[in-house]
Structures are given as structure tokens and as C-alpha cells.
Amino acid sequence: MSGVSEPPLVTMALGVGEPPLPTMAPVFNNSMDALDEGDYYNGFFENDPVIWNCSYLLGPHEEGIPTFKFIVYGILVTVIGFLGICGNIISLIVLTRPKMRASSINCCLIGLTIFDLIVLTTSVMMFGLMTLGEYFNNRTMLNFLDSLIPLFIYPVALTAQTGSVYLTVTVTLERYVAVCLPLRARSLITYGRAKIYVSCVALFAVIYNLPRYFETHLIDCIEDNTDELRKILFPTELRNEPLYKEVYITWFYLLFMYLIPFLSLIVFNIFIYREVRTANHQRNQMSRVQKKEIGLAMMLMVVVIIFFICNLLAFVINILELIEFVVDELTQFSNLLVTINSSVNFIIYCIFGQKFRKYFLKLFCSARCCPGAESRRTLQSVYNNSVYGDRSFTNGRTQTVRLSSFTGTNIQRANSTMEKLPGNQYTCTPLLDTSRTTSFTPSRSPSLGEPQNKSALQGMKPL
């Protein structure tokens, strides 16, 4: 993959990948006899005051775009990308709720959601909007994207891609520790450590992709028809260095963006699957916390499976590029799959994440679309503030009961409200029996040997 005839970088590669640099490919493939890359790098342009003709530098311009590219990039990538952006924003809002973000796994998922959001935004700009601009011949949009994509959007997209890949590995490793090494989980997967893991992944992504910001720059040329000054993209000396292309772009990319993440995900998920399968046979003997950890592991296994499905084609394309075999339609379909992969996590969280779904409905489900939701939340607030007050008592066994001045009137009001709720299945069962007492006076807790006809609420002492 070296020399003047090098094909444009077009593979997605696990997140965003290597899109065609908008005006670099014609320079490589259609260079004129009197002009080649060596002329430019020897100072041909820098020392010559002449401003060159754009068509002379870029070669003939192809009118129109293929139908397949327009459908995949212009329609599907754009629509799915925008829907995915909305889904990731909602996921970010839900996951950053105070009661959600306190766990280590949610801290990692917040980082993953941010990277996926960047991936989708840059993907829509590089593929969707660029294709629409070409289709409708919107020169203003094309000139803006031509100057912005290679210098900023393209490197940022690759940085977000790297972060998304390695945070997927981090989440899988976190679930491996929680499920397969539960005795070490308390010390290894704390919320503080999770923030360190996410920060390290982000720092690695930035450092690894730092050379991408220095691969291209812009020069001026004049359009044939309009005599307008236009900026076009040219590769820098770094981008044209054979060793750089051979080692960093080809082999490092294959190693760090495919082999290491893929092998890590395969190995860790095999161990997680074996543990989940064993746990399902002993589900009745598992504690509530163990069931929760297994449920999270299953949800993230679905995330990883979809990750493999959507990125496998990109891996194959990168292998084919090593033998200089490029099929544009395969690349375009691969980019669509990667866009889908960054868009579907919100749906997975809603299907498999009970707590996520609960907070999502609480935040975004109005009283109109969820009848009784507001009444239930109001009743729950009244119940929490009245039944469970500020003072705590224990019955001497396993339960802790919070008591305050909760009278029979409060109980009757709560029972009456509960009966009025639509679809309530406990309409015949009062919260507490109001026929015997209307207030509670804490005293000494009864022992297990005392007669059964004594009220358990008469013998409670403070903790």
C-alpha cells in the first residue's frame, strides 16, 4: 500500500474508519505528467507564486453519484445516524441520573455513549451530508465539508472510533470480573476505578490518533468556470512517507483496532457465557445481587454480539486492502453497518435493562401516554414521606422499619388513592390494618419466644 497509485482509504474499521479523503484520491490516481507528489514535496508549490488551476491538479470531475451510494450513504446512513444521535442523547440523559451513574458499569456506559454519539455525528457529516451535497450539487455544503472533514472531523472520528472499541472491551472486562471473579469485584470495579478506566481509554484514543491531525493540509487553486478561489486537500510529507503508511496506517491499525479488541472480546465473553450458563441452572439458589450481575452480563453480551456482526465486514475489507483489493459497494455497506452498531445500544438498554427502562419511562413518559403514572409517583412520594419517616427501628430480626407520626387518616387516604389507580391489582388489600390502632409507640422488641398474639409493632427499639 505504497506509491503514487495508492487507493483512497475507504474502510470503516470498527467505528468510523478510513473514509475517502474528499480531494486526495484524484491527486494520487489522476496525476498529470508534469506534476506528481514529488514536485509538491520538493517545494514546487510553496516556492512558485502561481496559483494553479483546480482541474489541472485534481483531474476530471465525475458528474453524478452511483445509485447504491446515494441510497446507502445519502438516505440510510443519514436517517439511521440522526435516529441514533437522538437515542444516544436519551441514553446519556438517563445514565447520568444520580441514582444511575453511581455504579461502575454505568460510568463505562456513559463513556461508551459519548464516543458513539461522536462517531454518529462525524459519520453523518462524512458520508451522509457529503453524498447529499454531491447529489444536489450544493457547492456551499461541499466546500465547507471539503475543508472541515480531513482537517478536523476525520481525525476526531477515528479518535472516537478507538475510544468506542476499547470501552466495549473495558465493559466486557468489567462484567468478567463481576461474574467470574466476584470476590475481587468489590475492589476492582468501584465507581472511582471506573472513572480512571474511562479516562485512560480516552487518553489512549487521543494519543494513538494524534498523527491523523497532521496527515493533510489545504492549498489554493482557481476553478475553471467561475474563476473563484478554492481550497483543495493535499497530503503532507508525513502522509506520503512509505514507512508511515506501511507501519502505522496498515499494521498498527490492524493490530490495535482489530486483532487485540476482537481476541479480547472473544476470550472474555467465552468465560462470561460459561458462567451465565452455569448460573441459569442454579438460579433458585442465587441472591438478588447475583441475579442482577448475571442480567447485566447477558445485556452486554448482546451488545458485543451486535458489535461483532456490524464490524466483521470492516475487518474483512481491511484484510482485502492488504492485497489491494477494494470494492466500493462493500465499503459503503460496511460503513452503514457500523453506523447501525453505534445507534442500537439505546434499544438494547431499553429491552434488557430494567432499571434503565424504569428511569426512561419516568423521565419521558407523560401522564397522557402512561395513564396513572403520575398518580402512582405521587402516591409513592406520599407513602415514602409518611410511612417511612426519619426515625428507624428494628424488630430484632432482619427488617428495619422507619416510623413517624403516621395516623389512621393517612392510611385510609393512601388506601383510597391506591384503589382509584387504573389497573391496580391490590384494590382489596389495605396498606396497613387500621381497625386496631392509629399511632405507634416504640418500646422494647419482643423475643422469638413471646406469645404470638402480641403485636410486633409494640416492641421496637431505635437502632
XYZ file of C-alpha atoms in Angstrom, residues 120-411:
292
model
C -22.546 9.020 14.584
C -22.184 12.794 14.244
C -18.974 12.524 12.232
C -20.320 9.606 10.189
C -23.384 11.599 9.134
C -21.180 14.529 8.110
C -18.547 12.484 6.253
C -20.877 10.076 4.475
C -24.483 11.285 4.625
C -24.222 15.058 4.167
C -21.279 14.762 1.770
C -23.252 12.440 -0.500
C -26.356 14.630 -0.353
C -24.242 17.665 -1.206
C -22.850 15.880 -4.268
C -26.277 14.610 -5.326
C -27.919 18.048 -5.148
C -24.721 19.828 -6.299
C -24.682 22.083 -3.241
C -21.292 23.737 -3.648
C -21.556 25.680 -0.385
C -22.016 22.483 1.635
C -19.317 20.639 -0.323
C -16.729 23.405 0.082
C -17.456 23.588 3.791
C -17.187 19.815 4.273
C -14.146 19.565 1.982
C -12.200 21.874 4.251
C -13.574 20.610 7.563
C -13.630 16.817 7.198
C -9.949 15.986 6.595
C -8.553 18.579 8.983
C -10.888 18.061 11.940
C -13.856 15.688 11.537
C -11.828 12.803 10.145
C -9.243 12.678 12.992
C -11.949 13.208 15.632
C -13.969 10.368 14.089
C -11.006 7.995 14.312
C -10.372 9.060 17.911
C -13.996 8.351 18.843
C -13.800 5.044 16.998
C -10.794 3.977 19.058
C -12.484 5.015 22.298
C -15.681 3.163 21.387
C -13.803 -0.042 20.610
C -11.728 -0.078 23.780
C -14.592 0.967 26.048
C -16.518 -2.019 24.675
C -13.560 -4.146 25.751
C -13.490 -2.369 29.135
C -17.195 -3.033 29.743
C -16.685 -6.700 28.853
C -13.719 -6.934 31.220
C -15.790 -5.312 33.982
C -18.535 -7.908 33.533
C -15.939 -10.694 33.506
C -14.642 -9.595 36.908
C -18.162 -9.142 38.327
C -19.421 -12.546 37.142
C -16.343 -14.776 37.140
C -14.290 -13.180 39.958
C -16.927 -11.950 42.428
C -14.529 -11.949 45.408
C -12.301 -9.389 43.684
C -15.133 -7.358 42.191
C -15.602 -5.180 45.284
C -12.088 -3.765 44.966
C -11.623 -3.769 41.173
C -14.881 -2.372 39.810
C -15.653 0.567 42.046
C -17.076 3.793 40.643
C -13.793 5.626 41.234
C -11.807 2.991 39.364
C -14.335 3.029 36.524
C -13.707 6.759 36.014
C -9.976 6.033 35.861
C -10.540 3.277 33.267
C -12.662 5.558 31.063
C -10.112 8.387 31.350
C -7.268 6.047 30.384
C -9.170 4.796 27.329
C -9.913 8.372 26.238
C -6.254 9.379 26.685
C -5.064 6.346 24.721
C -7.522 7.138 21.899
C -6.246 10.717 21.617
C -2.540 9.776 21.706
C -2.918 6.882 19.253
C -4.710 9.068 16.680
C -2.582 12.189 17.154
C -0.682 11.675 13.837
C -4.012 11.790 11.954
C -4.215 15.539 12.576
C -1.011 16.070 10.572
C -1.745 13.940 7.500
C -3.295 16.637 5.283
C -3.475 20.370 4.670
C -5.153 22.759 2.231
C -3.790 24.726 -0.720
C -5.436 27.325 -3.011
C -6.481 26.816 -6.627
C -8.803 28.522 -9.143
C -11.984 26.970 -10.559
C -12.253 26.765 -14.363
C -15.731 28.125 -14.908
C -16.094 30.681 -12.143
C -12.500 31.826 -11.578
C -13.256 31.512 -7.871
C -10.510 30.734 -5.403
C -10.954 27.300 -3.868
C -9.075 25.324 -1.239
C -8.256 21.699 -2.012
C -6.746 18.967 0.093
C -3.175 17.782 -0.271
C -1.271 15.166 1.726
C 1.617 16.221 3.908
C 5.055 14.668 3.875
C 4.072 12.532 6.852
C 1.105 11.055 4.991
C 3.276 10.308 1.963
C 6.063 8.633 3.941
C 6.142 4.923 2.894
C 7.220 3.706 6.331
C 4.400 5.651 7.989
C 1.809 4.141 5.645
C 3.209 0.653 5.966
C 3.626 0.547 9.746
C 1.107 2.976 11.268
C -1.767 3.051 8.795
C -1.657 -0.624 7.822
C -0.183 -2.851 10.518
C -0.784 -0.772 13.640
C -4.355 -0.189 12.555
C -4.915 -3.898 12.001
C -3.299 -4.801 15.306
C -4.759 -2.180 17.655
C -8.179 -1.766 16.058
C -8.945 -5.389 15.174
C -6.772 -8.187 16.486
C -6.371 -7.055 20.104
C -10.013 -5.959 20.635
C -11.535 -8.918 18.778
C -9.450 -11.534 20.570
C -10.078 -9.902 23.958
C -13.835 -9.810 23.410
C -13.922 -13.423 22.256
C -11.926 -14.742 25.224
C -13.729 -12.766 27.950
C -17.184 -13.467 26.545
C -16.494 -17.204 26.399
C -15.784 -17.155 30.140
C -18.832 -14.970 30.812
C -21.083 -17.255 28.750
C -19.926 -20.345 30.622
C -20.577 -18.663 33.964
C -24.014 -17.408 32.887
C -24.961 -20.863 31.632
C -23.945 -22.439 34.937
C -25.777 -19.751 36.909
C -29.031 -20.308 34.998
C -29.117 -23.901 36.247
C -28.770 -22.657 39.833
C -30.987 -19.607 39.570
C -33.134 -20.529 42.567
C -30.055 -20.527 44.805
C -28.742 -17.149 43.629
C -29.037 -13.935 45.619
C -30.690 -10.834 44.236
C -27.303 -9.183 43.649
C -26.023 -12.233 41.749
C -29.117 -12.252 39.540
C -28.569 -8.568 38.805
C -24.939 -9.142 37.795
C -25.937 -12.042 35.532
C -28.659 -9.918 33.922
C -26.173 -7.113 33.187
C -23.731 -9.642 31.756
C -26.376 -11.001 29.386
C -27.298 -7.490 28.222
C -23.667 -6.617 27.480
C -23.157 -9.935 25.703
C -25.903 -8.821 23.303
C -24.038 -5.521 22.826
C -20.841 -7.414 21.980
C -22.603 -9.832 19.598
C -24.085 -6.931 17.615
C -20.655 -5.273 17.705
C -19.125 -8.360 16.058
C -21.868 -8.647 13.437
C -21.631 -4.999 12.419
C -17.821 -4.826 12.345
C -16.883 -8.197 10.876
C -17.254 -6.948 7.293
C -14.993 -3.967 8.055
C -12.359 -6.398 9.326
C -12.587 -8.423 6.091
C -12.298 -5.259 3.986
C -9.116 -4.224 5.804
C -7.629 -7.653 5.113
C -8.555 -7.331 1.425
C -6.876 -3.931 1.280
C -3.591 -5.564 2.203
C -3.691 -7.237 -1.214
C -5.005 -4.008 -2.800
C -8.452 -5.421 -3.486
C -11.109 -2.734 -2.907
C -14.857 -2.958 -3.648
C -16.608 0.356 -3.077
C -20.045 -1.194 -2.515
C -18.698 -3.450 0.247
C -17.072 -0.483 1.935
C -20.255 1.566 1.770
C -22.349 -1.261 3.211
C -19.756 -1.783 5.951
C -19.995 1.884 6.922
C -23.772 1.512 7.126
C -23.388 -1.480 9.486
C -21.036 0.449 11.750
C -23.492 3.349 11.850
C -26.207 0.890 12.887
C -23.933 -0.538 15.585
C -23.466 2.881 17.194
C -27.216 3.542 17.005
C -28.776 0.422 18.548
C -27.380 0.457 22.088
C -30.309 2.579 23.280
C -32.725 -0.128 22.087
C -30.678 -2.838 23.809
C -30.688 -0.902 27.089
C -34.468 -0.478 26.896
C -35.090 -4.185 26.204
C -32.659 -5.753 28.667
C -32.060 -3.001 31.249
C -34.954 -2.992 33.693
C -33.606 -0.070 35.705
C -32.756 1.887 32.561
C -36.261 1.306 31.204
C -37.792 2.398 34.510
C -35.944 5.721 34.562
C -36.546 6.274 30.850
C -40.322 5.921 31.337
C -40.160 8.111 34.428
C -38.344 10.904 32.577
C -40.007 10.806 29.169
C -43.388 9.112 29.643
C -46.052 11.769 30.279
C -49.340 11.273 32.072
C -51.122 11.256 28.721
C -49.190 8.335 27.228
C -48.887 6.440 30.553
C -52.237 6.776 32.416
C -51.808 6.566 36.157
C -48.038 7.098 36.077
C -48.217 10.489 37.784
C -50.722 9.205 40.355
C -48.508 6.281 41.184
C -45.458 8.515 41.583
C -47.459 10.904 43.789
C -48.700 8.039 45.962
C -45.196 6.633 46.224
C -43.899 10.029 47.352
C -46.677 10.363 49.962
C -46.084 6.824 51.136
C -42.329 7.349 51.441
C -42.678 10.650 53.268
C -45.377 9.432 55.651
C -44.866 5.740 56.335
C -41.088 5.824 56.281
C -40.131 8.919 58.223
C -36.878 9.970 59.847
C -36.680 7.550 62.792
C -35.512 3.959 62.259
C -36.476 0.937 64.374
C -35.781 -2.759 64.155
C -37.906 -5.706 65.158
C -34.867 -7.603 66.381
C -34.748 -9.960 63.398
C -33.956 -8.852 59.870
C -36.288 -5.989 58.969
C -35.707 -2.298 59.562
C -38.865 -0.189 59.818
C -38.974 3.594 59.598
C -41.760 5.196 61.626
C -43.171 8.670 62.082
C -46.496 10.174 63.082
C -48.490 8.083 60.614
C -52.147 8.077 61.672
C -55.141 6.099 60.616
C -56.300 9.034 58.472
C -53.069 8.840 56.471
C -53.532 5.098 55.996
